[in-house]
PDB file of C-alpha atoms in Angstrom:
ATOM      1  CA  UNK A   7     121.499  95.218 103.107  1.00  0.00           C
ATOM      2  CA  UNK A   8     123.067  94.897  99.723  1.00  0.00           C
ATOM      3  CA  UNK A   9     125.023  97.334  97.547  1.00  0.00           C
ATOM      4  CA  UNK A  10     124.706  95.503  93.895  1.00  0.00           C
ATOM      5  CA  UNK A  11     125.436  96.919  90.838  1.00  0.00           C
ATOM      6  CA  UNK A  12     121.627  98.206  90.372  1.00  0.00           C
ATOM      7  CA  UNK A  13     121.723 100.081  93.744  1.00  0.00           C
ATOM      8  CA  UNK A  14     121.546  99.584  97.151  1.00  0.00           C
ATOM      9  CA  UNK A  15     118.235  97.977  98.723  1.00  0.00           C
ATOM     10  CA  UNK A  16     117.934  98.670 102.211  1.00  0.00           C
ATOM     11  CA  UNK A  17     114.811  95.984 102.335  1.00  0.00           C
ATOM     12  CA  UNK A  18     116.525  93.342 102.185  1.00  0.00           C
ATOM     13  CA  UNK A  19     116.895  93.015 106.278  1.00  0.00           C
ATOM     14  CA  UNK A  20     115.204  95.410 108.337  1.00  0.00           C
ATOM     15  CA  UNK A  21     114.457  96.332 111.824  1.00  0.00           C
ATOM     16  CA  UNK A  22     111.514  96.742 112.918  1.00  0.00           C
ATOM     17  CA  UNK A  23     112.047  98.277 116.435  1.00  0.00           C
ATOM     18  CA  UNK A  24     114.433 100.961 115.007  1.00  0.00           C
ATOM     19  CA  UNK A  25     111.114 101.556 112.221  1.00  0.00           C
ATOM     20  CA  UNK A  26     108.708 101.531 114.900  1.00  0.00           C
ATOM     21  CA  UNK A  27     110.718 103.905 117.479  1.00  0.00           C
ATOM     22  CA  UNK A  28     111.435 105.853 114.263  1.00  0.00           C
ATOM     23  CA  UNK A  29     108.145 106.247 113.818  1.00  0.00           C
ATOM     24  CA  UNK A  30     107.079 107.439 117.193  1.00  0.00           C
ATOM     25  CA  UNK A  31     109.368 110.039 117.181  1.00  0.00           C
ATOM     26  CA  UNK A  32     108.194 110.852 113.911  1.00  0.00           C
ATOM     27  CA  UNK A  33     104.800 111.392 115.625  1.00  0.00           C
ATOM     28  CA  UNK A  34     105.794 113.810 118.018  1.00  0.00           C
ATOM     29  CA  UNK A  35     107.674 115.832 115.172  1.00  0.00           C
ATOM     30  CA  UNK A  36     104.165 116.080 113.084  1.00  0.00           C
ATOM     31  CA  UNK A  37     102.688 117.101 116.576  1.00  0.00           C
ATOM     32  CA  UNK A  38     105.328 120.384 116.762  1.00  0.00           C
ATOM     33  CA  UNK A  39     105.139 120.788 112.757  1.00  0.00           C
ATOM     34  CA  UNK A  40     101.580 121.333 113.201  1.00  0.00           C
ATOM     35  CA  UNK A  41     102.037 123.543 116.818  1.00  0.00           C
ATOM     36  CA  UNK A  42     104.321 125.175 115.035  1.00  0.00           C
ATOM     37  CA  UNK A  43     101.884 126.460 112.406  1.00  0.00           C
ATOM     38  CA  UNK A  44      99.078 127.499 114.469  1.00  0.00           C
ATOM     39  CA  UNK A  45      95.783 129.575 114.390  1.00  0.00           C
ATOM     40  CA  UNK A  46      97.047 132.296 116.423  1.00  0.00           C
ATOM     41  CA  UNK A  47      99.965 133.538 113.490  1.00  0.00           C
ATOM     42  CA  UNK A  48      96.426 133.805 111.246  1.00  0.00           C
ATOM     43  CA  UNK A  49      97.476 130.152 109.501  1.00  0.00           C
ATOM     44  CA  UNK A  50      93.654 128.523 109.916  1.00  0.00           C
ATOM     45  CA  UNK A  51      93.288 124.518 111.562  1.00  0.00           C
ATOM     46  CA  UNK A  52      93.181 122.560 108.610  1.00  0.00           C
ATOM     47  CA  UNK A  53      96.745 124.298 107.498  1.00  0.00           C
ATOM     48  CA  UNK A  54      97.979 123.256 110.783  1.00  0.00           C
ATOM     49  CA  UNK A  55      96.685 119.437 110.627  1.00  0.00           C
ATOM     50  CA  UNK A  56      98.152 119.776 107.278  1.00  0.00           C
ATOM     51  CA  UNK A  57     101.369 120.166 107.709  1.00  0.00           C
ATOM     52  CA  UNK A  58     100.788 117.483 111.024  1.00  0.00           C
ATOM     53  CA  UNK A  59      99.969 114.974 108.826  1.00  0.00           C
ATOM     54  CA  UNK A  60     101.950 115.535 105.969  1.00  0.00           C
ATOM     55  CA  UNK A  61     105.011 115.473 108.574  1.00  0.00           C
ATOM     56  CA  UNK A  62     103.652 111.737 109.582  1.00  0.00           C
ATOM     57  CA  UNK A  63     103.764 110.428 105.845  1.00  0.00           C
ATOM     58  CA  UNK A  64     107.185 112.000 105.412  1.00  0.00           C
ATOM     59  CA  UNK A  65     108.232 110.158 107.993  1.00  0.00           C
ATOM     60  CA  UNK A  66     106.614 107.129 107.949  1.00  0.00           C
ATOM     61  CA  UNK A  67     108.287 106.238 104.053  1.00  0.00           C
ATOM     62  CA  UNK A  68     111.272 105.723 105.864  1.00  0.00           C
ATOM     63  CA  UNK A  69     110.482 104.500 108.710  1.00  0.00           C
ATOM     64  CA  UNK A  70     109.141 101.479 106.636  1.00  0.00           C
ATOM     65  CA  UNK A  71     111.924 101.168 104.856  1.00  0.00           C
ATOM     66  CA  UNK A  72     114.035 101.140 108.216  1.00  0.00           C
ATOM     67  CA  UNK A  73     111.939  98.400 109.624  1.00  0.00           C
ATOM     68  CA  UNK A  74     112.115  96.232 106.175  1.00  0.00           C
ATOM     69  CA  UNK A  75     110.318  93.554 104.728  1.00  0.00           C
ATOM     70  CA  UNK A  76     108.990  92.117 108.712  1.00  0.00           C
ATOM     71  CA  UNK A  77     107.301  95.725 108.664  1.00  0.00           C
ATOM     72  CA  UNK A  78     103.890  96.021 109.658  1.00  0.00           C
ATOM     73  CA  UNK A  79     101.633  98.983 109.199  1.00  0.00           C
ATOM     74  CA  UNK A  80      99.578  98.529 111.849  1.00  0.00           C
ATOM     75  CA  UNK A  81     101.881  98.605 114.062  1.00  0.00           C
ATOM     76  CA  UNK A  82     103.807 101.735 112.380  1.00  0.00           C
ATOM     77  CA  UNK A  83     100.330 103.280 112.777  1.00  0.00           C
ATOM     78  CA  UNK A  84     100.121 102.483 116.385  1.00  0.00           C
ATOM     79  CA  UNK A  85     103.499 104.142 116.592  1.00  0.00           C
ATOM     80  CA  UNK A  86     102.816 107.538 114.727  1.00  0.00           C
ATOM     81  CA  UNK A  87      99.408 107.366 116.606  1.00  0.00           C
ATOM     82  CA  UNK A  88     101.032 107.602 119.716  1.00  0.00           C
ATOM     83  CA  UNK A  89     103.587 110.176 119.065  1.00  0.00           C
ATOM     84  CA  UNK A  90     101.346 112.142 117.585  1.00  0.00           C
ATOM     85  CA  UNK A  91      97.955 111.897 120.138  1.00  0.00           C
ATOM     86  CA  UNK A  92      99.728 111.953 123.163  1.00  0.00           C
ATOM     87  CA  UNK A  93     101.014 115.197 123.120  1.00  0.00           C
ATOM     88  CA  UNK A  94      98.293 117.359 121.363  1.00  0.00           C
ATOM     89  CA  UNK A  95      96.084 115.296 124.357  1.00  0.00           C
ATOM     90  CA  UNK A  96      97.573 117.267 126.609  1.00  0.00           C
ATOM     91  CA  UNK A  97      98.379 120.331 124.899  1.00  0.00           C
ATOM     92  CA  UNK A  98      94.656 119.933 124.283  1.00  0.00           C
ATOM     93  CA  UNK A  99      94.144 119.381 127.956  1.00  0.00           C
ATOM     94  CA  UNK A 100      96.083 122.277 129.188  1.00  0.00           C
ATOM     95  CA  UNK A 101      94.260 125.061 126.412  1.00  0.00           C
ATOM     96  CA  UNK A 102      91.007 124.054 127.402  1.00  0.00           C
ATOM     97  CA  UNK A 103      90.962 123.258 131.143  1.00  0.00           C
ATOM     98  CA  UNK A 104      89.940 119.327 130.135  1.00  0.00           C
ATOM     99  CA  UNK A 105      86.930 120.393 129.073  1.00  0.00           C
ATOM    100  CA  UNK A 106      85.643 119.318 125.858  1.00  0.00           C
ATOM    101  CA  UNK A 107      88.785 117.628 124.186  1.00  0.00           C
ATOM    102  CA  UNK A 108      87.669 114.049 123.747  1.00  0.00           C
ATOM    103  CA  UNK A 109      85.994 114.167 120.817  1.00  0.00           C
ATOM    104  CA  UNK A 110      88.997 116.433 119.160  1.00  0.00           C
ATOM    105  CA  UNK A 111      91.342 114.068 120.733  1.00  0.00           C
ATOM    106  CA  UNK A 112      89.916 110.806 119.222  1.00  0.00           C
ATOM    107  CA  UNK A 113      89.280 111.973 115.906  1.00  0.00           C
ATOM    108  CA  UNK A 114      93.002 112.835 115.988  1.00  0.00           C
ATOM    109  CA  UNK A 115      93.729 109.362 117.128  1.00  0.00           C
ATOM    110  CA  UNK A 116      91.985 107.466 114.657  1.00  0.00           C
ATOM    111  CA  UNK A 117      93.200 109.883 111.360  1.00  0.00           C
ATOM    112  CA  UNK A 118      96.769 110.129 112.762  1.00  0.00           C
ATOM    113  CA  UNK A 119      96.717 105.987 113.216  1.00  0.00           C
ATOM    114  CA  UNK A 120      94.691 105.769 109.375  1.00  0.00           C
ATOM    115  CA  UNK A 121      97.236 107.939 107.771  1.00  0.00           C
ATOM    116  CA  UNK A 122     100.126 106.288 108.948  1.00  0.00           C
ATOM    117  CA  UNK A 123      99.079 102.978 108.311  1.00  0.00           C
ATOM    118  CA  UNK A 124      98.145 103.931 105.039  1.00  0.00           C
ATOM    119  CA  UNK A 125     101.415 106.073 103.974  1.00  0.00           C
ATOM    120  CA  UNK A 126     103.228 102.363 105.828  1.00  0.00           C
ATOM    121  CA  UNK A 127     101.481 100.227 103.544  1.00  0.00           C
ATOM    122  CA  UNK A 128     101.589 101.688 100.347  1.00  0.00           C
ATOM    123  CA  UNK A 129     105.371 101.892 100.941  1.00  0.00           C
ATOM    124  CA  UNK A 130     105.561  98.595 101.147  1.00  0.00           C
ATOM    125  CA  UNK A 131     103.533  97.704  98.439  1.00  0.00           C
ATOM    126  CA  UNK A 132     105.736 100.385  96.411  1.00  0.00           C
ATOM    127  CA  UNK A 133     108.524  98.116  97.276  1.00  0.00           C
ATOM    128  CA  UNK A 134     107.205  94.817  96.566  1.00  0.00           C
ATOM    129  CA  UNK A 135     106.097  96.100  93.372  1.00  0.00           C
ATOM    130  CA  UNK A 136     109.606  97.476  92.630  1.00  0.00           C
ATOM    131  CA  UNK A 137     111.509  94.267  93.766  1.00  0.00           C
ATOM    132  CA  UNK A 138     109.499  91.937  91.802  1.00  0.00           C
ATOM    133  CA  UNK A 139     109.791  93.595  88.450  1.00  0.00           C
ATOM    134  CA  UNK A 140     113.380  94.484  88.815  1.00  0.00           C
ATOM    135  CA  UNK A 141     113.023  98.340  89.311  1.00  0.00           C
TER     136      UNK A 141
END
């Protein structure tokens, strides 16, 4: 990490197990941002994966930055996947008896693991972009 006279870049040396656990507590937060908003205060589904989601791109733009330049979004992704499926699996699980939650339950997998993949990489393309032309 440097402090020059342009401003402090926190890429220069990262850590990628702080980004990654960083990111799978992230994933549980999203999970209880989007509990938090649920169906039954009149708030429909797709408000509630909304502010889910959203929560896992807020936190995965610094979780990137935490784990630096040896970052990988896939494995950010993994990360956020986790903390995010693993609860609403059971939460899932426990609401509906077992009954009926796969499908639910791996199309939250897959879009939790896409967006924060996604929100990882263009973070670090942001970055690279910025470091290369001096920004």
């Amino acid at each position: 990490m440097s402090l020059s006279p342009r401003g402090a870049s926190a890429v220069v040396h990262g850590s990628p197990g702080k980004g990654w656990t960083i990111m799978l507590v992230g994933g549980v937060l999203a999970w209880i941002s989007g509990q938090s908003w649920s169906t039954g205060r009149g708030f429909g589904e797709a408000f509630s994966l909304l502010m889910a989601y959203g929560t896992l791109v807020a936190i995965a733009v610094p979780a990137t930055m935490v784990a630096g330049r040896t970052s990988r979004p896939a494995l950010l992704g993994v990360a956020g996947m986790l903390g995010m499926t693993l609860p609403w699996f059971f939460d899932l699980a426990v609401e509906f008896g077992g009954r009926g939650i796969w499908v639910t339950s791996l199309v939250i997998l897959v879009t939790s693991w896409v967006v924060t993949a996604a929100a990882s990489w263009a973070t670090r393309a942001l970055v690279r972009y910025a470091d290369r032309h001096g920004l």
